[in-house]
Amino acid sequence: DAGITQSPRHKVTETGTPVTLRCHQTENHRYMYWYRQDPGHGLRLIHYSYGVKDTDKGEVSDGYSVSRSKTEDFLLTLESATSSQTSVYFCAISPGPQSGNEKLFFGSGTQLSVL
Amino acid sequence: AQRVTQPEKLLSVFKGAPVELKCNYSYSGSPELFWYVQYSRQRLQLLLRHISRESIKGFTADLNKGETSFHLKKPFAQEEDSAMYYCALSDSNTGGFKTIFGAGTRLFVKA
């Protein structure tokens, strides 16, 4: 497995509380992504990063923010968690097309429950 | 808008039977298409990509630009093929680089 670590692996929180999920990579890949996985919807892109401090929105970015202050870390923050954000969150990394490799490598996922 | 459609949520076949998982896409440009697989208790991983024209674990997929399809096929399904399969498209049109996934098809191979 590529060197990707997501933390925490499981999180239960209450509606209205802030939550931060962390993705750490040891591969020095340029691109990092946050997806959520929901039955019937597959994987939907929340935000992605194409370099330190360079981020952009994905398909379902409302209610989420991200930060990337170092190449190896990509943080996803739910400013005020809602029940609709209960999901499994996956981090992915990629060298990107400039490196001739568009393959994604995935983390193990974070199961988030918002009660 | 870029989109990936997998019309089947669940596909159930008997061991030894042929399998075809359907994928259609919409994309303005030349698409890069992939199939990813998630086995039980394992990470999501790349199965194959159209540009490499590989056959992985007996699976193949042909890009049909006329029908905008990238169906995944295997002539003889095995029980270990039971998994969740995602068709994906990489988008470099809008700047940056991101991958869009379909809703996924769960394949169940019965003994």
PDB file of C-alpha atoms in Angstrom:
ATOM      1  CA  ASP A   1       0.000   0.000   0.000  1.00  0.00           C
ATOM      2  CA  ALA A   2       1.137   3.522  -0.771  1.00  0.00           C
ATOM      3  CA  GLY A   3       2.136   5.505   2.293  1.00  0.00           C
ATOM      4  CA  ILE A   4      -1.174   7.114   3.145  1.00  0.00           C
ATOM      5  CA  THR A   5      -2.498   7.372   6.669  1.00  0.00           C
ATOM      6  CA  GLN A   6      -5.903   8.717   7.613  1.00  0.00           C
ATOM      7  CA  SER A   7      -6.794   9.716  11.140  1.00  0.00           C
ATOM      8  CA  PRO A   8      -8.946   9.097  12.988  1.00  0.00           C
ATOM      9  CA  ARG A   9     -10.231   5.783  11.607  1.00  0.00           C
ATOM     10  CA  HIS A  10     -13.569   6.238  13.367  1.00  0.00           C
ATOM     11  CA  LYS A  11     -15.248   9.323  14.781  1.00  0.00           C
ATOM     12  CA  VAL A  12     -18.592   9.912  16.436  1.00  0.00           C
ATOM     13  CA  THR A  13     -19.579  13.497  16.996  1.00  0.00           C
ATOM     14  CA  GLU A  14     -22.599  15.645  17.658  1.00  0.00           C
ATOM     15  CA  THR A  15     -24.407  17.971  15.303  1.00  0.00           C
ATOM     16  CA  GLY A  16     -22.918  21.445  15.310  1.00  0.00           C
ATOM     17  CA  THR A  17     -19.445  20.496  16.460  1.00  0.00           C
ATOM     18  CA  PRO A  18     -16.326  21.069  14.348  1.00  0.00           C
ATOM     19  CA  VAL A  19     -14.475  18.033  13.062  1.00  0.00           C
ATOM     20  CA  THR A  20     -11.087  17.746  11.384  1.00  0.00           C
ATOM     21  CA  LEU A  21      -9.889  14.705   9.486  1.00  0.00           C
ATOM     22  CA  ARG A  22      -6.235  14.292   8.622  1.00  0.00           C
ATOM     23  CA  CYS A  23      -4.541  12.683   5.650  1.00  0.00           C
ATOM     24  CA  HIS A  24      -0.798  12.124   5.762  1.00  0.00           C
ATOM     25  CA  GLN A  25       1.313  10.828   2.874  1.00  0.00           C
ATOM     26  CA  THR A  26       4.940   9.755   2.636  1.00  0.00           C
ATOM     27  CA  GLU A  27       5.031   9.492  -1.173  1.00  0.00           C
ATOM     28  CA  ASN A  28       5.670  13.171  -1.945  1.00  0.00           C
ATOM     29  CA  HIS A  29       2.820  13.136  -4.484  1.00  0.00           C
ATOM     30  CA  ARG A  30       1.621  16.473  -5.751  1.00  0.00           C
ATOM     31  CA  TYR A  31      -2.123  15.848  -5.742  1.00  0.00           C
ATOM     32  CA  MET A  32      -4.290  15.020  -2.737  1.00  0.00           C
ATOM     33  CA  TYR A  33      -8.038  14.500  -2.604  1.00  0.00           C
ATOM     34  CA  TRP A  34     -10.892  14.062  -0.202  1.00  0.00           C
ATOM     35  CA  TYR A  35     -13.848  11.932  -1.252  1.00  0.00           C
ATOM     36  CA  ARG A  36     -16.943  10.785   0.575  1.00  0.00           C
ATOM     37  CA  GLN A  37     -18.483   7.403  -0.093  1.00  0.00           C
ATOM     38  CA  ASP A  38     -22.229   6.955   0.267  1.00  0.00           C
ATOM     39  CA  PRO A  39     -24.503   4.113  -0.888  1.00  0.00           C
ATOM     40  CA  GLY A  40     -26.084   4.937  -4.211  1.00  0.00           C
ATOM     41  CA  HIS A  41     -23.733   7.850  -4.796  1.00  0.00           C
ATOM     42  CA  GLY A  42     -20.377   6.137  -5.022  1.00  0.00           C
ATOM     43  CA  LEU A  43     -17.365   8.338  -4.433  1.00  0.00           C
ATOM     44  CA  ARG A  44     -17.921  12.057  -4.625  1.00  0.00           C
ATOM     45  CA  LEU A  45     -15.098  14.563  -4.638  1.00  0.00           C
ATOM     46  CA  ILE A  46     -15.204  17.126  -1.841  1.00  0.00           C
ATOM     47  CA  HIS A  47     -12.001  19.112  -2.314  1.00  0.00           C
ATOM     48  CA  TYR A  48      -8.610  18.531  -3.798  1.00  0.00           C
ATOM     49  CA  SER A  49      -5.143  20.039  -3.700  1.00  0.00           C
ATOM     50  CA  TYR A  50      -2.586  20.422  -6.466  1.00  0.00           C
ATOM     51  CA  GLY A  51       0.200  21.764  -4.296  1.00  0.00           C
ATOM     52  CA  VAL A  52       0.991  23.392  -0.975  1.00  0.00           C
ATOM     53  CA  LYS A  53      -1.677  26.004  -0.279  1.00  0.00           C
ATOM     54  CA  ASP A  54      -3.304  25.264  -3.664  1.00  0.00           C
ATOM     55  CA  THR A  55      -6.766  23.796  -3.314  1.00  0.00           C
ATOM     56  CA  ASP A  56      -9.993  23.674  -5.287  1.00  0.00           C
ATOM     57  CA  LYS A  57     -13.582  22.602  -4.802  1.00  0.00           C
ATOM     58  CA  GLY A  58     -15.060  19.325  -5.914  1.00  0.00           C
ATOM     59  CA  GLU A  59     -18.643  18.207  -6.503  1.00  0.00           C
ATOM     60  CA  VAL A  60     -19.867  18.383  -2.894  1.00  0.00           C
ATOM     61  CA  SER A  61     -17.793  21.047  -1.177  1.00  0.00           C
ATOM     62  CA  ASP A  62     -20.528  22.862   0.762  1.00  0.00           C
ATOM     63  CA  GLY A  63     -19.961  22.591   4.506  1.00  0.00           C
ATOM     64  CA  TYR A  64     -16.344  21.523   4.115  1.00  0.00           C
ATOM     65  CA  SER A  65     -13.017  23.340   4.067  1.00  0.00           C
ATOM     66  CA  VAL A  66      -9.487  22.074   3.512  1.00  0.00           C
ATOM     67  CA  SER A  67      -5.939  23.140   4.135  1.00  0.00           C
ATOM     68  CA  ARG A  68      -2.578  21.982   2.892  1.00  0.00           C
ATOM     69  CA  SER A  69       0.331  23.711   4.600  1.00  0.00           C
ATOM     70  CA  LYS A  70       2.798  20.916   3.850  1.00  0.00           C
ATOM     71  CA  THR A  71       3.158  18.511   0.947  1.00  0.00           C
ATOM     72  CA  GLU A  72       2.476  15.544   3.168  1.00  0.00           C
ATOM     73  CA  ASP A  73      -0.641  16.715   5.016  1.00  0.00           C
ATOM     74  CA  PHE A  74      -4.141  17.487   3.764  1.00  0.00           C
ATOM     75  CA  LEU A  75      -6.772  18.387   6.351  1.00  0.00           C
ATOM     76  CA  LEU A  76     -10.520  18.249   5.869  1.00  0.00           C
ATOM     77  CA  THR A  77     -12.641  20.312   8.266  1.00  0.00           C
ATOM     78  CA  LEU A  78     -16.347  20.192   8.864  1.00  0.00           C
ATOM     79  CA  GLU A  79     -16.948  23.593  10.454  1.00  0.00           C
ATOM     80  CA  SER A  80     -20.286  22.598  11.965  1.00  0.00           C
ATOM     81  CA  ALA A  81     -21.091  18.947  11.438  1.00  0.00           C
ATOM     82  CA  THR A  82     -24.558  17.904  10.260  1.00  0.00           C
ATOM     83  CA  SER A  83     -26.190  14.488  10.098  1.00  0.00           C
ATOM     84  CA  SER A  84     -25.982  14.597   6.291  1.00  0.00           C
ATOM     85  CA  GLN A  85     -22.213  14.510   6.646  1.00  0.00           C
ATOM     86  CA  THR A  86     -22.312  11.058   8.179  1.00  0.00           C
ATOM     87  CA  SER A  87     -20.253   9.079   5.688  1.00  0.00           C
ATOM     88  CA  VAL A  88     -17.025   7.267   4.991  1.00  0.00           C
ATOM     89  CA  TYR A  89     -14.311   9.710   3.991  1.00  0.00           C
ATOM     90  CA  PHE A  90     -11.415   8.655   1.792  1.00  0.00           C
ATOM     91  CA  CYS A  91      -8.195  10.452   1.128  1.00  0.00           C
ATOM     92  CA  ALA A  92      -6.395   9.768  -2.142  1.00  0.00           C
ATOM     93  CA  ILE A  93      -3.092  10.867  -3.614  1.00  0.00           C
ATOM     94  CA  SER A  94      -1.640  10.925  -7.122  1.00  0.00           C
ATOM     95  CA  PRO A  95       1.579  11.942  -8.838  1.00  0.00           C
ATOM     96  CA  GLY A  96      -0.623  13.527 -11.495  1.00  0.00           C
ATOM     97  CA  PRO A  97      -0.510  13.779 -15.290  1.00  0.00           C
ATOM     98  CA  GLN A  98       2.672  15.836 -15.276  1.00  0.00           C
ATOM     99  CA  SER A  99       4.425  12.758 -13.922  1.00  0.00           C
ATOM    100  CA  GLY A 100       2.743  10.526 -16.478  1.00  0.00           C
ATOM    101  CA  ASN A 101       0.749   8.782 -13.792  1.00  0.00           C
ATOM    102  CA  GLU A 102      -2.883   9.604 -13.157  1.00  0.00           C
ATOM    103  CA  LYS A 103      -3.469   6.638 -10.863  1.00  0.00           C
ATOM    104  CA  LEU A 104      -5.017   7.319  -7.469  1.00  0.00           C
ATOM    105  CA  PHE A 105      -3.805   5.671  -4.275  1.00  0.00           C
ATOM    106  CA  PHE A 106      -6.329   5.525  -1.467  1.00  0.00           C
ATOM    107  CA  GLY A 107      -6.210   5.605   2.284  1.00  0.00           C
ATOM    108  CA  SER A 108      -8.152   3.217   4.504  1.00  0.00           C
ATOM    109  CA  GLY A 109     -10.987   5.629   5.114  1.00  0.00           C
ATOM    110  CA  THR A 110     -12.531   7.392   8.109  1.00  0.00           C
ATOM    111  CA  GLN A 111     -15.999   6.399   9.270  1.00  0.00           C
ATOM    112  CA  LEU A 112     -17.688   9.562  10.561  1.00  0.00           C
ATOM    113  CA  SER A 113     -21.011   9.476  12.371  1.00  0.00           C
ATOM    114  CA  VAL A 114     -22.771  12.741  13.206  1.00  0.00           C
ATOM    115  CA  LEU A 115     -25.523  12.257  15.777  1.00  0.00           C
TER     116      LEU A 115
ATOM    117  CA  ALA B   1     -20.608  18.461 -17.504  1.00  0.00           C
ATOM    118  CA  GLN B   2     -18.318  15.527 -16.889  1.00  0.00           C
ATOM    119  CA  ARG B   3     -20.189  12.516 -15.655  1.00  0.00           C
ATOM    120  CA  VAL B   4     -19.749   8.794 -15.137  1.00  0.00           C
ATOM    121  CA  THR B   5     -22.805   6.551 -15.085  1.00  0.00           C
ATOM    122  CA  GLN B   6     -22.933   2.984 -13.846  1.00  0.00           C
ATOM    123  CA  PRO B   7     -26.513   1.851 -14.376  1.00  0.00           C
ATOM    124  CA  GLU B   8     -26.365  -1.307 -12.258  1.00  0.00           C
ATOM    125  CA  LYS B   9     -26.105  -1.046  -8.479  1.00  0.00           C
ATOM    126  CA  LEU B  10     -25.901  -4.807  -8.051  1.00  0.00           C
ATOM    127  CA  LEU B  11     -24.883  -7.586 -10.402  1.00  0.00           C
ATOM    128  CA  SER B  12     -25.159 -11.203  -9.364  1.00  0.00           C
ATOM    129  CA  VAL B  13     -23.741 -14.040 -11.484  1.00  0.00           C
ATOM    130  CA  PHE B  14     -22.770 -17.651 -11.019  1.00  0.00           C
ATOM    131  CA  LYS B  15     -19.163 -18.757 -10.900  1.00  0.00           C
ATOM    132  CA  GLY B  16     -17.880 -19.442 -14.404  1.00  0.00           C
ATOM    133  CA  ALA B  17     -20.428 -17.176 -16.073  1.00  0.00           C
ATOM    134  CA  PRO B  18     -19.388 -14.132 -18.128  1.00  0.00           C
ATOM    135  CA  VAL B  19     -19.529 -10.748 -16.466  1.00  0.00           C
ATOM    136  CA  GLU B  20     -20.040  -7.291 -17.915  1.00  0.00           C
ATOM    137  CA  LEU B  21     -20.162  -4.196 -15.715  1.00  0.00           C
ATOM    138  CA  LYS B  22     -21.468  -1.224 -17.641  1.00  0.00           C
ATOM    139  CA  CYS B  23     -20.001   2.266 -17.609  1.00  0.00           C
ATOM    140  CA  ASN B  24     -20.963   5.283 -19.684  1.00  0.00           C
ATOM    141  CA  TYR B  25     -19.381   8.691 -19.537  1.00  0.00           C
ATOM    142  CA  SER B  26     -19.823  12.244 -20.752  1.00  0.00           C
ATOM    143  CA  TYR B  27     -16.717  14.328 -21.275  1.00  0.00           C
ATOM    144  CA  SER B  28     -15.677  17.068 -23.649  1.00  0.00           C
ATOM    145  CA  GLY B  29     -12.280  15.960 -24.860  1.00  0.00           C
ATOM    146  CA  SER B  30     -10.248  12.773 -24.871  1.00  0.00           C
ATOM    147  CA  PRO B  31     -11.073  10.905 -21.675  1.00  0.00           C
ATOM    148  CA  GLU B  32      -8.755   8.935 -19.466  1.00  0.00           C
ATOM    149  CA  LEU B  33     -10.838   6.124 -18.029  1.00  0.00           C
ATOM    150  CA  PHE B  34     -10.223   3.714 -15.195  1.00  0.00           C
ATOM    151  CA  TRP B  35     -11.794   0.895 -13.249  1.00  0.00           C
ATOM    152  CA  TYR B  36     -11.172   0.787  -9.499  1.00  0.00           C
ATOM    153  CA  VAL B  37     -12.114  -2.110  -7.234  1.00  0.00           C
ATOM    154  CA  GLN B  38     -12.779  -2.361  -3.515  1.00  0.00           C
ATOM    155  CA  TYR B  39     -12.583  -5.859  -2.060  1.00  0.00           C
ATOM    156  CA  SER B  40     -13.975  -6.520   1.392  1.00  0.00           C
ATOM    157  CA  ARG B  41     -11.721  -5.012   4.100  1.00  0.00           C
ATOM    158  CA  GLN B  42      -9.220  -3.714   1.534  1.00  0.00           C
ATOM    159  CA  ARG B  43      -8.412  -0.303   0.212  1.00  0.00           C
ATOM    160  CA  LEU B  44      -9.850   0.944  -3.007  1.00  0.00           C
ATOM    161  CA  GLN B  45      -7.327   0.131  -5.724  1.00  0.00           C
ATOM    162  CA  LEU B  46      -6.820   0.531  -9.435  1.00  0.00           C
ATOM    163  CA  LEU B  47      -7.927  -2.464 -11.484  1.00  0.00           C
ATOM    164  CA  LEU B  48      -7.092  -1.188 -14.941  1.00  0.00           C
ATOM    165  CA  ARG B  49      -6.871   1.920 -17.105  1.00  0.00           C
ATOM    166  CA  HIS B  50      -7.811   2.125 -20.739  1.00  0.00           C
ATOM    167  CA  ILE B  51      -4.579   3.686 -21.932  1.00  0.00           C
ATOM    168  CA  SER B  52      -2.474   0.725 -20.832  1.00  0.00           C
ATOM    169  CA  ARG B  53      -4.750  -1.844 -22.500  1.00  0.00           C
ATOM    170  CA  GLU B  54      -3.817  -4.377 -19.842  1.00  0.00           C
ATOM    171  CA  SER B  55      -5.761  -7.394 -18.705  1.00  0.00           C
ATOM    172  CA  ILE B  56      -5.771  -7.588 -14.938  1.00  0.00           C
ATOM    173  CA  LYS B  57      -7.145 -10.667 -13.150  1.00  0.00           C
ATOM    174  CA  GLY B  58      -8.809 -11.644 -16.411  1.00  0.00           C
ATOM    175  CA  PHE B  59     -10.704  -8.371 -16.721  1.00  0.00           C
ATOM    176  CA  THR B  60     -10.589  -6.197 -19.821  1.00  0.00           C
ATOM    177  CA  ALA B  61     -12.256  -2.947 -20.776  1.00  0.00           C
ATOM    178  CA  ASP B  62     -12.464  -1.304 -24.165  1.00  0.00           C
ATOM    179  CA  LEU B  63     -13.060   2.371 -24.678  1.00  0.00           C
ATOM    180  CA  ASN B  64     -15.827   2.965 -27.218  1.00  0.00           C
ATOM    181  CA  LYS B  65     -15.844   6.665 -28.008  1.00  0.00           C
ATOM    182  CA  GLY B  66     -18.837   6.366 -30.336  1.00  0.00           C
ATOM    183  CA  GLU B  67     -21.002   4.942 -27.563  1.00  0.00           C
ATOM    184  CA  THR B  68     -19.093   6.813 -24.813  1.00  0.00           C
ATOM    185  CA  SER B  69     -18.738   3.543 -22.936  1.00  0.00           C
ATOM    186  CA  PHE B  70     -16.020   1.722 -21.018  1.00  0.00           C
ATOM    187  CA  HIS B  71     -17.583  -1.555 -19.986  1.00  0.00           C
ATOM    188  CA  LEU B  72     -15.634  -4.002 -17.823  1.00  0.00           C
ATOM    189  CA  LYS B  73     -15.707  -7.634 -18.914  1.00  0.00           C
ATOM    190  CA  LYS B  74     -14.521 -11.008 -17.760  1.00  0.00           C
ATOM    191  CA  PRO B  75     -15.330 -14.233 -19.595  1.00  0.00           C
ATOM    192  CA  PHE B  76     -15.473 -16.494 -16.521  1.00  0.00           C
ATOM    193  CA  ALA B  77     -16.299 -14.979 -13.137  1.00  0.00           C
ATOM    194  CA  GLN B  78     -14.635 -16.284  -9.967  1.00  0.00           C
ATOM    195  CA  GLU B  79     -15.900 -16.043  -6.412  1.00  0.00           C
ATOM    196  CA  GLU B  80     -12.932 -13.847  -5.487  1.00  0.00           C
ATOM    197  CA  ASP B  81     -14.159 -11.271  -8.005  1.00  0.00           C
ATOM    198  CA  SER B  82     -16.978 -10.361  -5.618  1.00  0.00           C
ATOM    199  CA  ALA B  83     -16.343  -6.706  -4.794  1.00  0.00           C
ATOM    200  CA  MET B  84     -17.450  -3.141  -5.420  1.00  0.00           C
ATOM    201  CA  TYR B  85     -16.378  -1.797  -8.801  1.00  0.00           C
ATOM    202  CA  TYR B  86     -16.110   1.861  -9.709  1.00  0.00           C
ATOM    203  CA  CYS B  87     -15.686   3.345 -13.147  1.00  0.00           C
ATOM    204  CA  ALA B  88     -13.757   6.614 -13.097  1.00  0.00           C
ATOM    205  CA  LEU B  89     -12.742   9.414 -15.429  1.00  0.00           C
ATOM    206  CA  SER B  90      -9.841  11.791 -14.991  1.00  0.00           C
ATOM    207  CA  ASP B  91     -10.562  15.414 -15.833  1.00  0.00           C
ATOM    208  CA  SER B  92      -7.792  17.775 -16.806  1.00  0.00           C
ATOM    209  CA  ASN B  93     -10.020  20.160 -18.752  1.00  0.00           C
ATOM    210  CA  THR B  94     -10.903  22.602 -16.016  1.00  0.00           C
ATOM    211  CA  GLY B  95      -7.403  23.098 -14.755  1.00  0.00           C
ATOM    212  CA  GLY B  96      -5.834  21.038 -12.043  1.00  0.00           C
ATOM    213  CA  PHE B  97      -6.468  17.349 -12.212  1.00  0.00           C
ATOM    214  CA  LYS B  98      -9.260  15.407 -10.615  1.00  0.00           C
ATOM    215  CA  THR B  99     -10.932  12.022 -10.943  1.00  0.00           C
ATOM    216  CA  ILE B 100     -14.692  11.600 -11.061  1.00  0.00           C
ATOM    217  CA  PHE B 101     -16.299   8.317 -10.068  1.00  0.00           C
ATOM    218  CA  GLY B 102     -19.528   6.581 -10.913  1.00  0.00           C
ATOM    219  CA  ALA B 103     -21.939   5.333  -8.269  1.00  0.00           C
ATOM    220  CA  GLY B 104     -20.398   1.870  -8.331  1.00  0.00           C
ATOM    221  CA  THR B 105     -21.618  -1.656  -9.061  1.00  0.00           C
ATOM    222  CA  ARG B 106     -21.482  -4.388  -6.472  1.00  0.00           C
ATOM    223  CA  LEU B 107     -20.604  -7.695  -8.102  1.00  0.00           C
ATOM    224  CA  PHE B 108     -21.621 -10.848  -6.316  1.00  0.00           C
ATOM    225  CA  VAL B 109     -20.344 -14.136  -7.711  1.00  0.00           C
ATOM    226  CA  LYS B 110     -22.264 -17.141  -6.464  1.00  0.00           C
ATOM    227  CA  ALA B 111     -20.764 -20.598  -6.093  1.00  0.00           C
TER     228      ALA B 111
END
